[in-house]
């Protein structure tokens, strides 16, 4: 790629990129730790994939620097530190440090995300970063932000130090000249390319015969490009085995919603609606010990004991709640800012409304979907509150919601919605709600040991659910004390669950299992007979 010396030595930048590749291998090794129940063949495949894909991640940087070298004919790349009249060598060196530093940070970030949530940097992550309120929804704090900042700065300092040592440290220069010769680098590159071909062939063969260990192992690497040759195999009379994994294909939609106009009975009660949804509230938290007030209320209402949310993430779960449709329709409704017929009807009927969230109505984009037709002044979220923990925001929002109910016009029906954040990671609560000890007191995303600390983390979660119960209690007691339960539908639910490594994951949004999808659901309708739905 670069201009070589007439001798067997190579220039500074090829040496720098070769050493960067070694550091990148250390960075990508986190993906190998995510192999679950891997066979010997899958491990060998993964090692070959790591060696070849680490080079593939670095290849764009090599090409950029090589192109600049060709355009500006920099003799500095050839070995002798000569000055260029077109572009000083320090500019190219600086660009090399910046690009390799960015690469190391991206690989680290992807590995961090995959280790916790089992998916790579994707559209969801990009949406999280770019949408207002997205980063805040993760529950990060100053300590975690500071730690991550130090890690990012550390990668750039490492790449800078590597270049400085190559330029200034003569012992390192001698070592590099001894081992990083033109011949050895050429052999190394050819070996990596050979490994790339072998792992691609192994994947294609595994895909042909539906050999899942290798197919699963490929998923741990970001930007993995699958190579298949089913058509070629068929031309030789080899019939591929069918992969029995479920695949859902969704065609692009032109919305026709609702399918038919709404009809209503001539005479019907106009019930008030109080709709309370808690972030990450899993089904087994609704117990007399953890949520005593909510449990007592559920004994007088309809309690659904085998209820599943519409998804394992917030946006699609709430979408299913309000629209009664599958969550994968979310994107089409978002693109057209189409609200649910339920909200259209309530607005048409003149309901007084106030919606509250301790997170944000812009992330997920509920202001463009569920509440798209609700005037923005009626949507109150964390942006209106002073800085504080999620439990403080929950308390303040309950106070504001009860104030709205108190000041409403009694002759008109009302709807109040609230989204609670207490059970969202990092699971906040005040001292009076500590019912499980010990718990992880210093919950820093960057420094915690997930496998070692998971029991302490779950205790934090249980304590936060106990605080959530205290806020549900405030609402339920107010409705009862003011005689509103006779005219009000009350809905208590979680948007989705939360896993604590029971199936190998922490949190939600990573896989569909009981822990991540089952949630409590309690429904109170005036005059409805209390019962348990199993």
Short mmCIF file of C-alpha atoms in Angstrom, two decimals:
data_model
loop_
_atom_site.label_atom_id
_atom_site.label_comp_id
_atom_site.label_asym_id
_atom_site.label_seq_id
_atom_site.Cartn_x
_atom_site.Cartn_y
_atom_site.Cartn_z
CA UNK A 1 0.00 0.00 0.00
CA UNK A 2 2.72 2.44 1.01
CA UNK A 3 6.01 3.27 -0.67
CA UNK A 4 8.68 0.91 0.56
CA UNK A 5 12.37 1.46 1.08
CA UNK A 6 14.83 -0.14 -1.27
CA UNK A 7 15.99 -1.92 1.89
CA UNK A 8 13.97 -4.54 3.66
CA UNK A 9 12.73 -2.02 6.28
CA UNK A 10 9.34 -0.31 6.11
CA UNK A 11 8.35 3.23 7.05
CA UNK A 12 6.85 4.56 10.26
CA UNK A 13 3.18 4.40 9.27
CA UNK A 14 3.19 0.75 8.14
CA UNK A 15 4.83 -0.11 11.45
CA UNK A 16 2.30 2.06 13.30
CA UNK A 17 -0.64 0.37 11.56
CA UNK A 18 0.82 -3.07 12.20
CA UNK A 19 1.11 -2.37 15.92
CA UNK A 20 -2.38 -0.80 15.91
CA UNK A 21 -3.67 -4.07 14.47
CA UNK A 22 -2.22 -5.94 17.46
CA UNK A 23 -3.95 -3.55 19.87
CA UNK A 24 -7.15 -3.90 17.86
CA UNK A 25 -6.97 -7.68 18.30
CA UNK A 26 -6.90 -7.12 22.07
CA UNK A 27 -9.91 -4.82 21.71
CA UNK A 28 -11.93 -7.28 19.59
CA UNK A 29 -11.14 -10.19 21.93
CA UNK A 30 -14.25 -9.19 23.94
CA UNK A 31 -16.34 -10.67 21.13
CA UNK A 32 -14.73 -14.08 21.64
CA UNK A 33 -15.87 -14.02 25.28
CA UNK A 34 -19.48 -13.82 24.06
CA UNK A 35 -19.42 -17.24 22.39
CA UNK A 36 -21.95 -19.43 24.20
CA UNK A 37 -21.69 -23.22 24.22
CA UNK A 38 -19.36 -23.05 21.21
CA UNK A 39 -18.05 -26.23 19.64
CA UNK A 40 -14.39 -26.65 18.72
CA UNK A 41 -15.15 -25.85 15.08
CA UNK A 42 -17.02 -22.69 16.11
CA UNK A 43 -14.08 -21.54 18.23
CA UNK A 44 -11.63 -22.08 15.37
CA UNK A 45 -14.00 -20.23 13.03
CA UNK A 46 -14.33 -17.37 15.54
CA UNK A 47 -10.55 -17.01 15.89
CA UNK A 48 -10.15 -16.86 12.12
CA UNK A 49 -12.98 -14.34 11.91
CA UNK A 50 -11.44 -12.19 14.63
CA UNK A 51 -8.04 -12.08 12.92
CA UNK A 52 -9.52 -11.30 9.50
CA UNK A 53 -12.27 -8.88 10.59
CA UNK A 54 -9.90 -6.89 12.80
CA UNK A 55 -7.84 -6.33 9.66
CA UNK A 56 -11.03 -5.51 7.72
CA UNK A 57 -11.96 -2.83 10.30
CA UNK A 58 -8.49 -1.31 9.88
CA UNK A 59 -8.43 -1.61 6.10
CA UNK A 60 -10.38 1.63 5.31
CA UNK A 61 -7.82 3.61 7.34
CA UNK A 62 -4.96 1.93 5.48
CA UNK A 63 -6.60 2.81 2.17
CA UNK A 64 -7.22 6.43 3.15
CA UNK A 65 -3.61 6.94 4.21
CA UNK A 66 -2.33 5.10 1.13
CA UNK A 67 -4.42 7.28 -1.18
CA UNK A 68 -3.18 10.45 0.49
CA UNK A 69 0.34 9.11 0.18
CA UNK A 70 -0.17 8.55 -3.52
CA UNK A 71 -1.75 11.95 -4.11
CA UNK A 72 0.80 13.96 -2.20
CA UNK A 73 3.78 11.64 -2.84
CA UNK A 74 4.99 11.85 0.71
CA UNK A 75 8.54 10.47 0.97
CA UNK A 76 8.07 10.34 4.75
CA UNK A 77 6.09 7.17 4.24
CA UNK A 78 9.01 5.54 2.53
CA UNK A 79 11.12 5.49 5.64
CA UNK A 80 13.52 8.47 5.55
CA UNK A 81 12.01 11.40 7.45
CA UNK A 82 12.16 13.87 4.57
CA UNK A 83 10.02 16.97 4.37
CA UNK A 84 7.20 17.12 1.88
CA UNK A 85 6.53 20.32 0.00
CA UNK A 86 2.89 19.37 -0.52
CA UNK A 87 1.79 18.03 2.86
CA UNK A 88 3.85 17.92 6.08
CA UNK A 89 4.19 14.41 7.43
CA UNK A 90 2.74 15.46 10.83
CA UNK A 91 -0.62 16.04 9.11
CA UNK A 92 -0.71 12.45 7.94
CA UNK A 93 0.51 11.24 11.31
CA UNK A 94 -2.22 13.25 13.04
CA UNK A 95 -4.86 11.85 10.70
CA UNK A 96 -3.60 8.32 11.41
CA UNK A 97 -3.93 8.87 15.17
CA UNK A 98 -7.43 10.35 14.85
CA UNK A 99 -8.75 7.60 12.58
CA UNK A 100 -7.26 4.72 14.55
CA UNK A 101 -8.44 6.29 17.80
CA UNK A 102 -12.00 6.54 16.46
CA UNK A 103 -11.81 2.92 15.30
CA UNK A 104 -10.66 1.70 18.72
CA UNK A 105 -13.46 3.66 20.45
CA UNK A 106 -16.13 2.31 18.09
CA UNK A 107 -14.95 -1.28 18.57
CA UNK A 108 -14.88 -0.80 22.35
CA UNK A 109 -18.38 0.75 22.34
CA UNK A 110 -19.77 -2.04 20.18
CA UNK A 111 -18.21 -4.68 22.41
CA UNK A 112 -19.61 -2.98 25.49
CA UNK A 113 -23.11 -2.86 24.02
CA UNK A 114 -22.97 -6.46 22.78
CA UNK A 115 -21.67 -7.75 26.11
CA UNK A 116 -24.66 -6.30 27.95
CA UNK A 117 -27.48 -6.35 25.39
CA UNK A 118 -26.46 -8.96 22.76
CA UNK A 119 -26.76 -6.65 19.77
CA UNK A 120 -24.27 -4.45 17.93
CA UNK A 121 -24.33 -0.75 17.13
CA UNK A 122 -27.38 -0.50 14.88
CA UNK A 123 -30.28 1.73 13.96
CA UNK A 124 -31.67 1.48 17.48
CA UNK A 125 -28.39 2.70 19.00
CA UNK A 126 -28.11 5.45 16.39
CA UNK A 127 -31.68 6.52 17.21
CA UNK A 128 -30.79 6.47 20.91
CA UNK A 129 -27.83 8.79 20.37
CA UNK A 130 -29.48 11.16 17.89
CA UNK A 131 -32.97 11.50 19.36
CA UNK A 132 -33.63 14.06 22.07
CA UNK A 133 -33.88 12.31 25.43
CA UNK A 134 -32.30 9.09 24.17
CA UNK A 135 -29.06 9.13 26.17
CA UNK A 136 -30.91 10.33 29.26
CA UNK A 137 -33.23 7.33 29.03
CA UNK A 138 -30.32 4.99 29.76
CA UNK A 139 -30.03 6.29 33.32
CA UNK A 140 -26.37 7.24 33.09
CA UNK A 141 -24.84 9.55 35.68
CA UNK A 142 -21.84 11.84 36.05
CA UNK A 143 -19.62 9.05 37.37
CA UNK A 144 -20.30 6.75 34.42
CA UNK A 145 -19.97 9.59 31.92
CA UNK A 146 -16.63 10.59 33.44
CA UNK A 147 -15.37 6.99 33.34
CA UNK A 148 -16.38 6.52 29.71
CA UNK A 149 -14.78 9.85 28.82
CA UNK A 150 -11.52 8.69 30.39
CA UNK A 151 -11.70 5.45 28.39
CA UNK A 152 -12.25 7.33 25.13
CA UNK A 153 -9.42 9.76 25.86
CA UNK A 154 -7.27 6.77 26.84
CA UNK A 155 -7.66 5.17 23.41
CA UNK A 156 -6.53 8.36 21.66
CA UNK A 157 -3.63 8.76 24.08
CA UNK A 158 -2.63 5.14 23.46
CA UNK A 159 -2.57 5.66 19.70
CA UNK A 160 -0.65 8.92 20.12
CA UNK A 161 1.86 7.32 22.47
CA UNK A 162 2.37 4.46 20.03
CA UNK A 163 3.28 6.87 17.24
CA UNK A 164 5.54 8.97 19.48
CA UNK A 165 7.43 5.87 20.62
CA UNK A 166 7.91 4.76 17.03
CA UNK A 167 9.32 8.17 16.16
CA UNK A 168 11.43 8.79 19.26
CA UNK A 169 12.27 5.52 21.04
CA UNK A 170 15.28 3.94 19.35
CA UNK A 171 14.94 0.55 21.13
CA UNK A 172 11.40 0.20 19.81
CA UNK A 173 12.56 1.27 16.37
CA UNK A 174 15.17 -1.48 16.39
CA UNK A 175 12.61 -4.08 17.47
CA UNK A 176 10.21 -2.99 14.73
CA UNK A 177 12.96 -3.02 12.12
CA UNK A 178 13.81 -6.54 13.24
CA UNK A 179 10.30 -8.01 13.25
CA UNK A 180 8.23 -5.69 11.03
CA UNK A 181 10.17 -6.15 7.86
CA UNK A 182 8.65 -5.85 4.42
CA UNK A 183 8.72 -9.60 3.92
CA UNK A 184 7.13 -10.42 7.28
CA UNK A 185 4.38 -7.82 6.89
CA UNK A 186 3.61 -9.17 3.43
CA UNK A 187 3.39 -12.73 4.77
CA UNK A 188 1.19 -11.54 7.65
CA UNK A 189 -1.23 -9.76 5.34
CA UNK A 190 -1.43 -12.78 3.04
CA UNK A 191 -2.07 -15.03 6.06
CA UNK A 192 -4.90 -12.80 7.24
CA UNK A 193 -6.42 -12.80 3.76
CA UNK A 194 -6.17 -16.59 3.68
CA UNK A 195 -7.94 -16.78 7.06
CA UNK A 196 -10.62 -14.44 5.72
CA UNK A 197 -11.24 -16.81 2.83
CA UNK A 198 -11.28 -19.87 5.07
CA UNK A 199 -13.73 -18.44 7.59
CA UNK A 200 -16.00 -17.25 4.76
CA UNK A 201 -15.91 -20.72 3.25
CA UNK A 202 -16.65 -22.24 6.67
CA UNK A 203 -19.64 -19.93 7.06
CA UNK A 204 -20.94 -20.74 3.58
CA UNK A 205 -20.62 -24.47 4.28
CA UNK A 206 -22.34 -24.09 7.65
CA UNK A 207 -25.11 -22.09 6.03
CA UNK A 208 -25.52 -24.80 3.39
CA UNK A 209 -25.91 -27.53 5.99
CA UNK A 210 -27.62 -25.38 8.67
CA UNK A 211 -24.75 -25.93 11.12
CA UNK A 212 -25.84 -23.54 13.87
CA UNK A 213 -22.67 -23.33 16.06
CA UNK A 214 -20.72 -21.51 13.32
CA UNK A 215 -23.74 -19.45 12.22
CA UNK A 216 -24.30 -18.34 15.82
CA UNK A 217 -20.60 -17.60 16.35
CA UNK A 218 -20.63 -15.24 13.35
CA UNK A 219 -23.22 -13.05 15.07
CA UNK A 220 -20.79 -11.88 17.74
CA UNK A 221 -18.72 -9.89 15.20
CA UNK A 222 -19.91 -6.44 14.13
CA UNK A 223 -20.50 -5.92 10.39
CA UNK A 224 -20.07 -9.61 9.68
CA UNK A 225 -20.63 -10.23 5.97
CA UNK A 226 -22.11 -13.70 5.37
CA UNK A 227 -20.92 -15.52 2.27
CA UNK A 228 -23.29 -18.20 1.00
CA UNK A 229 -23.28 -20.42 -2.06
CA UNK A 230 -26.64 -22.17 -2.00
CA UNK A 231 -27.31 -21.45 -5.66
CA UNK A 232 -23.90 -22.82 -6.60
CA UNK A 233 -24.55 -25.93 -4.51
CA UNK A 234 -27.91 -26.48 -6.19
CA UNK A 235 -26.23 -26.32 -9.60
CA UNK A 236 -24.12 -29.32 -8.49
CA UNK A 237 -27.21 -31.14 -7.24
CA UNK A 238 -26.62 -30.44 -3.54
CA UNK A 239 -29.85 -29.55 -1.78
CA UNK A 240 -29.34 -27.10 1.10
CA UNK A 241 -30.82 -28.02 4.45
CA UNK A 242 -33.58 -25.77 5.65
CA UNK A 243 -32.90 -23.46 8.56
CA UNK A 244 -35.87 -23.83 10.88
CA UNK A 245 -35.28 -20.50 12.61
CA UNK A 246 -38.35 -18.24 12.45
CA UNK A 247 -38.12 -15.29 10.08
CA UNK A 248 -40.72 -12.53 9.94
CA UNK A 249 -40.92 -10.66 6.65
CA UNK A 250 -42.75 -7.36 6.76
CA UNK A 251 -43.63 -5.65 3.52
CA UNK A 252 -43.75 -1.89 3.19
CA UNK A 253 -47.15 -0.56 4.14
CA UNK A 254 -49.47 2.12 2.94
CA UNK A 255 -51.47 2.77 6.08
CA UNK A 256 -55.17 2.09 5.94
CA UNK A 257 -56.05 2.77 9.54
CA UNK A 258 -58.53 2.20 10.97
CA UNK A 259 -59.86 -0.46 8.66
CA UNK A 260 -63.44 0.66 9.36
CA UNK A 261 -65.06 3.69 11.01
CA UNK A 262 -65.68 3.48 14.74
CA UNK A 263 -69.20 2.85 15.95
CA UNK A 264 -70.54 3.56 19.42
CA UNK A 265 -73.62 2.62 21.36
CA UNK A 266 -76.35 5.24 21.64
CA UNK A 267 -76.00 5.35 25.40
CA UNK A 268 -72.78 4.50 27.18
CA UNK A 269 -70.93 5.74 30.24
CA UNK A 270 -68.04 8.13 29.73
CA UNK A 271 -65.59 6.65 32.17
CA UNK A 272 -62.56 8.56 33.29
CA UNK A 273 -59.27 6.82 32.50
CA UNK A 274 -56.15 6.65 34.68
CA UNK A 275 -53.44 4.75 32.82
CA UNK A 276 -50.25 3.99 34.74
CA UNK A 277 -47.32 2.26 33.00
CA UNK A 278 -43.99 1.44 34.65
CA UNK A 279 -40.70 1.04 32.81
CA UNK A 280 -39.15 -2.47 33.01
CA UNK A 281 -41.71 -3.83 35.49
CA UNK A 282 -41.55 -7.61 35.26
CA UNK A 283 -44.39 -9.89 36.31
CA UNK A 284 -42.91 -11.40 39.46
CA UNK A 285 -42.53 -7.99 41.13
CA UNK A 286 -46.26 -7.85 41.84
CA UNK A 287 -46.17 -9.58 45.23
CA UNK A 288 -47.46 -8.67 48.73
CA UNK A 289 -43.85 -8.13 49.86
CA UNK A 290 -42.48 -6.01 47.01
CA UNK A 291 -45.60 -4.11 45.92
CA UNK A 292 -48.11 -4.45 48.79
CA UNK A 293 -50.40 -1.56 47.84
CA UNK A 294 -50.66 -2.59 44.19
CA UNK A 295 -51.21 -6.20 45.22
CA UNK A 296 -54.04 -5.22 47.58
CA UNK A 297 -55.69 -3.19 44.80
CA UNK A 298 -55.31 -6.09 42.35
CA UNK A 299 -57.24 -8.32 44.75
CA UNK A 300 -60.24 -6.01 44.25
CA UNK A 301 -59.77 -5.72 40.48
CA UNK A 302 -58.99 -8.01 37.53
CA UNK A 303 -55.41 -9.31 37.76
CA UNK A 304 -53.91 -10.91 34.66
CA UNK A 305 -51.34 -13.41 35.89
CA UNK A 306 -50.06 -14.61 32.53
CA UNK A 307 -49.77 -11.30 30.70
CA UNK A 308 -47.13 -10.44 28.10
CA UNK A 309 -46.15 -7.03 26.83
CA UNK A 310 -46.22 -6.32 23.11
CA UNK A 311 -42.42 -6.44 22.91
CA UNK A 312 -39.24 -6.48 24.98
CA UNK A 313 -38.73 -2.73 24.47
CA UNK A 314 -40.69 0.38 25.42
CA UNK A 315 -41.70 1.89 22.10
CA UNK A 316 -43.27 -1.23 20.61
CA UNK A 317 -44.83 -2.36 23.90
CA UNK A 318 -46.67 0.94 24.37
CA UNK A 319 -47.55 0.94 20.69
CA UNK A 320 -49.29 -2.41 21.15
CA UNK A 321 -51.06 -1.16 24.29
CA UNK A 322 -52.60 1.87 22.60
CA UNK A 323 -53.11 0.61 19.05
CA UNK A 324 -53.90 -3.07 19.62
CA UNK A 325 -51.48 -3.91 16.79
CA UNK A 326 -48.18 -5.76 16.54
CA UNK A 327 -45.17 -3.68 17.47
CA UNK A 328 -43.44 -3.99 14.10
CA UNK A 329 -46.00 -1.55 12.67
CA UNK A 330 -44.40 1.18 14.80
CA UNK A 331 -42.13 2.52 12.05
CA UNK A 332 -44.91 3.00 9.51
CA UNK A 333 -47.10 4.83 12.01
CA UNK A 334 -44.13 6.94 13.08
CA UNK A 335 -43.37 7.97 9.51
CA UNK A 336 -46.95 9.23 9.10
CA UNK A 337 -47.40 10.54 12.68
CA UNK A 338 -50.58 8.48 12.90
CA UNK A 339 -52.09 8.31 16.38
CA UNK A 340 -54.33 5.48 17.68
CA UNK A 341 -58.09 5.61 17.19
CA UNK A 342 -58.45 5.45 20.98
CA UNK A 343 -56.83 8.87 21.40
CA UNK A 344 -58.71 10.28 18.41
CA UNK A 345 -61.99 9.19 20.00
CA UNK A 346 -61.19 10.60 23.45
CA UNK A 347 -60.20 13.93 21.93
CA UNK A 348 -63.37 13.93 19.88
CA UNK A 349 -65.42 13.29 23.02
CA UNK A 350 -63.86 16.28 24.74
CA UNK A 351 -61.88 14.45 27.41
CA UNK A 352 -59.71 16.60 29.63
CA UNK A 353 -56.17 15.27 29.30
CA UNK A 354 -52.78 15.50 30.91
CA UNK A 355 -49.96 13.08 30.10
CA UNK A 356 -46.90 12.72 32.31
CA UNK A 357 -43.59 10.91 31.83
CA UNK A 358 -40.52 10.74 34.03
CA UNK A 359 -38.57 10.01 30.84
CA UNK A 360 -39.22 11.85 27.58
CA UNK A 361 -42.12 12.00 25.14
CA UNK A 362 -39.62 12.54 22.32
CA UNK A 363 -37.67 9.33 23.07
CA UNK A 364 -39.25 7.02 22.21
CA UNK A 365 -41.16 9.28 19.84
CA UNK A 366 -44.56 9.06 21.53
CA UNK A 367 -45.20 12.72 20.65
CA UNK A 368 -45.17 11.59 17.00
CA UNK A 369 -47.19 8.38 17.43
CA UNK A 370 -49.44 7.62 20.41
CA UNK A 371 -49.94 11.27 21.42
CA UNK A 372 -49.37 12.86 18.03
CA UNK A 373 -52.83 14.49 18.06
CA UNK A 374 -52.61 15.59 21.68
CA UNK A 375 -51.57 19.27 22.04
CA UNK A 376 -47.91 19.46 23.10
CA UNK A 377 -48.77 21.62 26.10
CA UNK A 378 -50.58 18.62 27.60
CA UNK A 379 -47.46 16.41 27.46
CA UNK A 380 -45.28 16.86 30.54
CA UNK A 381 -41.97 14.99 30.78
CA UNK A 382 -38.63 15.12 32.58
CA UNK A 383 -37.52 18.14 30.54
CA UNK A 384 -39.87 20.25 32.70
CA UNK A 385 -38.46 18.92 35.97
CA UNK A 386 -35.34 19.97 37.88
CA UNK A 387 -32.39 17.55 37.70
CA UNK A 388 -32.85 14.54 39.92
CA UNK A 389 -33.11 10.79 40.20
CA UNK A 390 -35.93 8.90 38.51
CA UNK A 391 -37.72 8.26 41.80
CA UNK A 392 -37.78 12.02 42.46
CA UNK A 393 -39.25 12.63 39.02
CA UNK A 394 -41.88 9.94 39.65
CA UNK A 395 -42.93 11.59 42.90
CA UNK A 396 -43.11 15.04 41.36
CA UNK A 397 -45.12 13.81 38.37
CA UNK A 398 -47.61 12.00 40.61
CA UNK A 399 -48.07 15.26 42.51
CA UNK A 400 -48.66 17.12 39.27
CA UNK A 401 -51.06 14.47 37.96
CA UNK A 402 -53.14 14.52 41.16
CA UNK A 403 -53.20 18.32 40.97
CA UNK A 404 -54.59 18.04 37.43
CA UNK A 405 -57.32 15.64 38.55
CA UNK A 406 -58.18 17.90 41.47
CA UNK A 407 -58.44 21.04 39.30
CA UNK A 408 -60.32 19.45 36.39
CA UNK A 409 -63.88 20.33 35.42
CA UNK A 410 -65.95 17.71 37.30
CA UNK A 411 -68.72 17.61 34.70
CA UNK A 412 -66.38 16.44 31.92
CA UNK A 413 -64.53 13.10 31.75
CA UNK A 414 -60.77 13.07 31.99
CA UNK A 415 -57.80 10.93 31.02
CA UNK A 416 -54.51 10.92 32.90
CA UNK A 417 -51.52 8.89 31.72
CA UNK A 418 -48.20 8.48 33.48
CA UNK A 419 -45.01 6.65 32.61
CA UNK A 420 -42.88 5.80 35.66
CA UNK A 421 -39.09 5.45 35.55
CA UNK A 422 -38.15 4.13 39.01
CA UNK A 423 -37.56 0.51 37.83
CA UNK A 424 -35.40 1.60 34.89
CA UNK A 425 -31.69 0.85 35.11
CA UNK A 426 -29.90 2.06 37.18
CA UNK A 427 -32.89 1.44 39.50
CA UNK A 428 -33.22 4.42 41.82
CA UNK A 429 -35.02 4.63 45.17
CA UNK A 430 -34.89 6.59 48.45
CA UNK A 431 -33.64 5.02 51.72
CA UNK A 432 -37.15 4.27 53.03
CA UNK A 433 -37.76 1.82 50.17
CA UNK A 434 -34.81 -0.45 50.88
CA UNK A 435 -36.39 -3.86 51.42
CA UNK A 436 -33.53 -5.94 49.98
CA UNK A 437 -29.94 -5.82 51.24
CA UNK A 438 -27.18 -5.75 50.27
CA UNK A 439 -27.48 -3.91 46.99
CA UNK A 440 -24.96 -2.43 44.57
CA UNK A 441 -24.45 1.11 45.87
CA UNK A 442 -21.95 2.34 43.27
CA UNK A 443 -23.69 1.38 40.03
CA UNK A 444 -21.24 2.52 37.37
CA UNK A 445 -21.84 1.03 33.91
CA UNK A 446 -18.16 1.30 33.06
CA UNK A 447 -16.76 -0.43 36.14
CA UNK A 448 -19.37 -2.95 37.29
CA UNK A 449 -18.77 -6.68 36.98
CA UNK A 450 -22.06 -7.96 35.62
CA UNK A 451 -21.64 -11.64 36.51
CA UNK A 452 -20.35 -10.90 39.99
CA UNK A 453 -22.71 -8.03 40.82
CA UNK A 454 -25.97 -9.26 39.24
CA UNK A 455 -27.52 -10.31 42.57
CA UNK A 456 -26.76 -6.92 44.08
CA UNK A 457 -28.10 -5.21 40.95
CA UNK A 458 -31.36 -7.15 41.18
CA UNK A 459 -31.74 -6.08 44.81
CA UNK A 460 -31.51 -2.47 43.60
CA UNK A 461 -34.25 -3.25 41.10
CA UNK A 462 -36.51 -4.78 43.77
CA UNK A 463 -36.06 -1.72 45.98
CA UNK A 464 -36.97 0.54 43.07
CA UNK A 465 -40.14 -1.49 42.46
CA UNK A 466 -41.06 -1.00 46.11
CA UNK A 467 -40.76 2.74 45.57
CA UNK A 468 -42.89 2.46 42.44
CA UNK A 469 -45.55 0.78 44.57
CA UNK A 470 -45.56 3.74 46.95
CA UNK A 471 -46.37 6.04 44.02
CA UNK A 472 -49.08 3.76 42.64
CA UNK A 473 -50.51 3.83 46.18
CA UNK A 474 -50.73 7.63 46.17
CA UNK A 475 -52.80 7.58 42.98
CA UNK A 476 -55.07 4.72 44.06
CA UNK A 477 -55.72 6.22 47.49
CA UNK A 478 -56.57 9.58 45.94
CA UNK A 479 -59.08 8.01 43.55
CA UNK A 480 -60.68 6.05 46.37
CA UNK A 481 -60.73 8.92 48.86
CA UNK A 482 -62.38 11.22 46.31
CA UNK A 483 -64.97 8.69 45.19
CA UNK A 484 -63.60 8.43 41.66
CA UNK A 485 -63.24 4.64 41.44
CA UNK A 486 -66.96 4.36 40.65
CA UNK A 487 -66.46 6.35 37.44
CA UNK A 488 -62.86 5.63 36.44
CA UNK A 489 -61.12 2.86 34.52
CA UNK A 490 -57.69 2.21 36.06
CA UNK A 491 -54.93 0.41 34.15
CA UNK A 492 -51.69 -0.65 35.88
CA UNK A 493 -49.05 -2.30 33.71
CA UNK A 494 -45.38 -2.69 32.88
CA UNK A 495 -44.21 -1.91 29.37
CA UNK A 496 -41.91 -4.96 29.32
CA UNK A 497 -39.87 -7.03 31.73
CA UNK A 498 -36.27 -7.01 32.89
CA UNK A 499 -33.84 -9.90 32.92
CA UNK A 500 -31.10 -10.47 35.48
CA UNK A 501 -29.00 -13.11 33.73
CA UNK A 502 -31.60 -15.86 34.23
CA UNK A 503 -31.21 -16.67 30.52
CA UNK A 504 -27.79 -15.12 30.00
CA UNK A 505 -28.77 -11.48 29.53
CA UNK A 506 -29.22 -8.37 31.61
CA UNK A 507 -31.89 -5.77 31.03
CA UNK A 508 -34.26 -5.90 28.07
CA UNK A 509 -34.39 -5.40 24.30
CA UNK A 510 -31.95 -8.27 23.74
CA UNK A 511 -34.13 -11.39 23.38
CA UNK A 512 -37.70 -12.59 23.77
CA UNK A 513 -38.04 -14.64 26.93
CA UNK A 514 -40.29 -14.74 29.98
CA UNK A 515 -38.20 -12.35 32.03
CA UNK A 516 -38.06 -9.68 29.33
CA UNK A 517 -41.66 -9.88 28.12
CA UNK A 518 -43.97 -10.87 31.00
CA UNK A 519 -45.37 -7.93 32.94
CA UNK A 520 -48.10 -7.32 35.52
CA UNK A 521 -51.48 -6.11 34.30
CA UNK A 522 -54.22 -4.94 36.67
CA UNK A 523 -57.50 -3.64 35.28
CA UNK A 524 -60.17 -1.85 37.26
CA UNK A 525 -63.49 -1.20 35.56
CA UNK A 526 -66.41 0.09 37.67
CA UNK A 527 -68.80 -2.74 38.44
CA UNK A 528 -66.56 -5.49 37.07
CA UNK A 529 -66.29 -8.60 39.25
CA UNK A 530 -62.81 -9.06 40.78
CA UNK A 531 -61.02 -12.11 39.45
CA UNK A 532 -57.69 -13.58 38.44
CA UNK A 533 -57.10 -14.32 34.76
CA UNK A 534 -54.60 -17.14 34.35
#
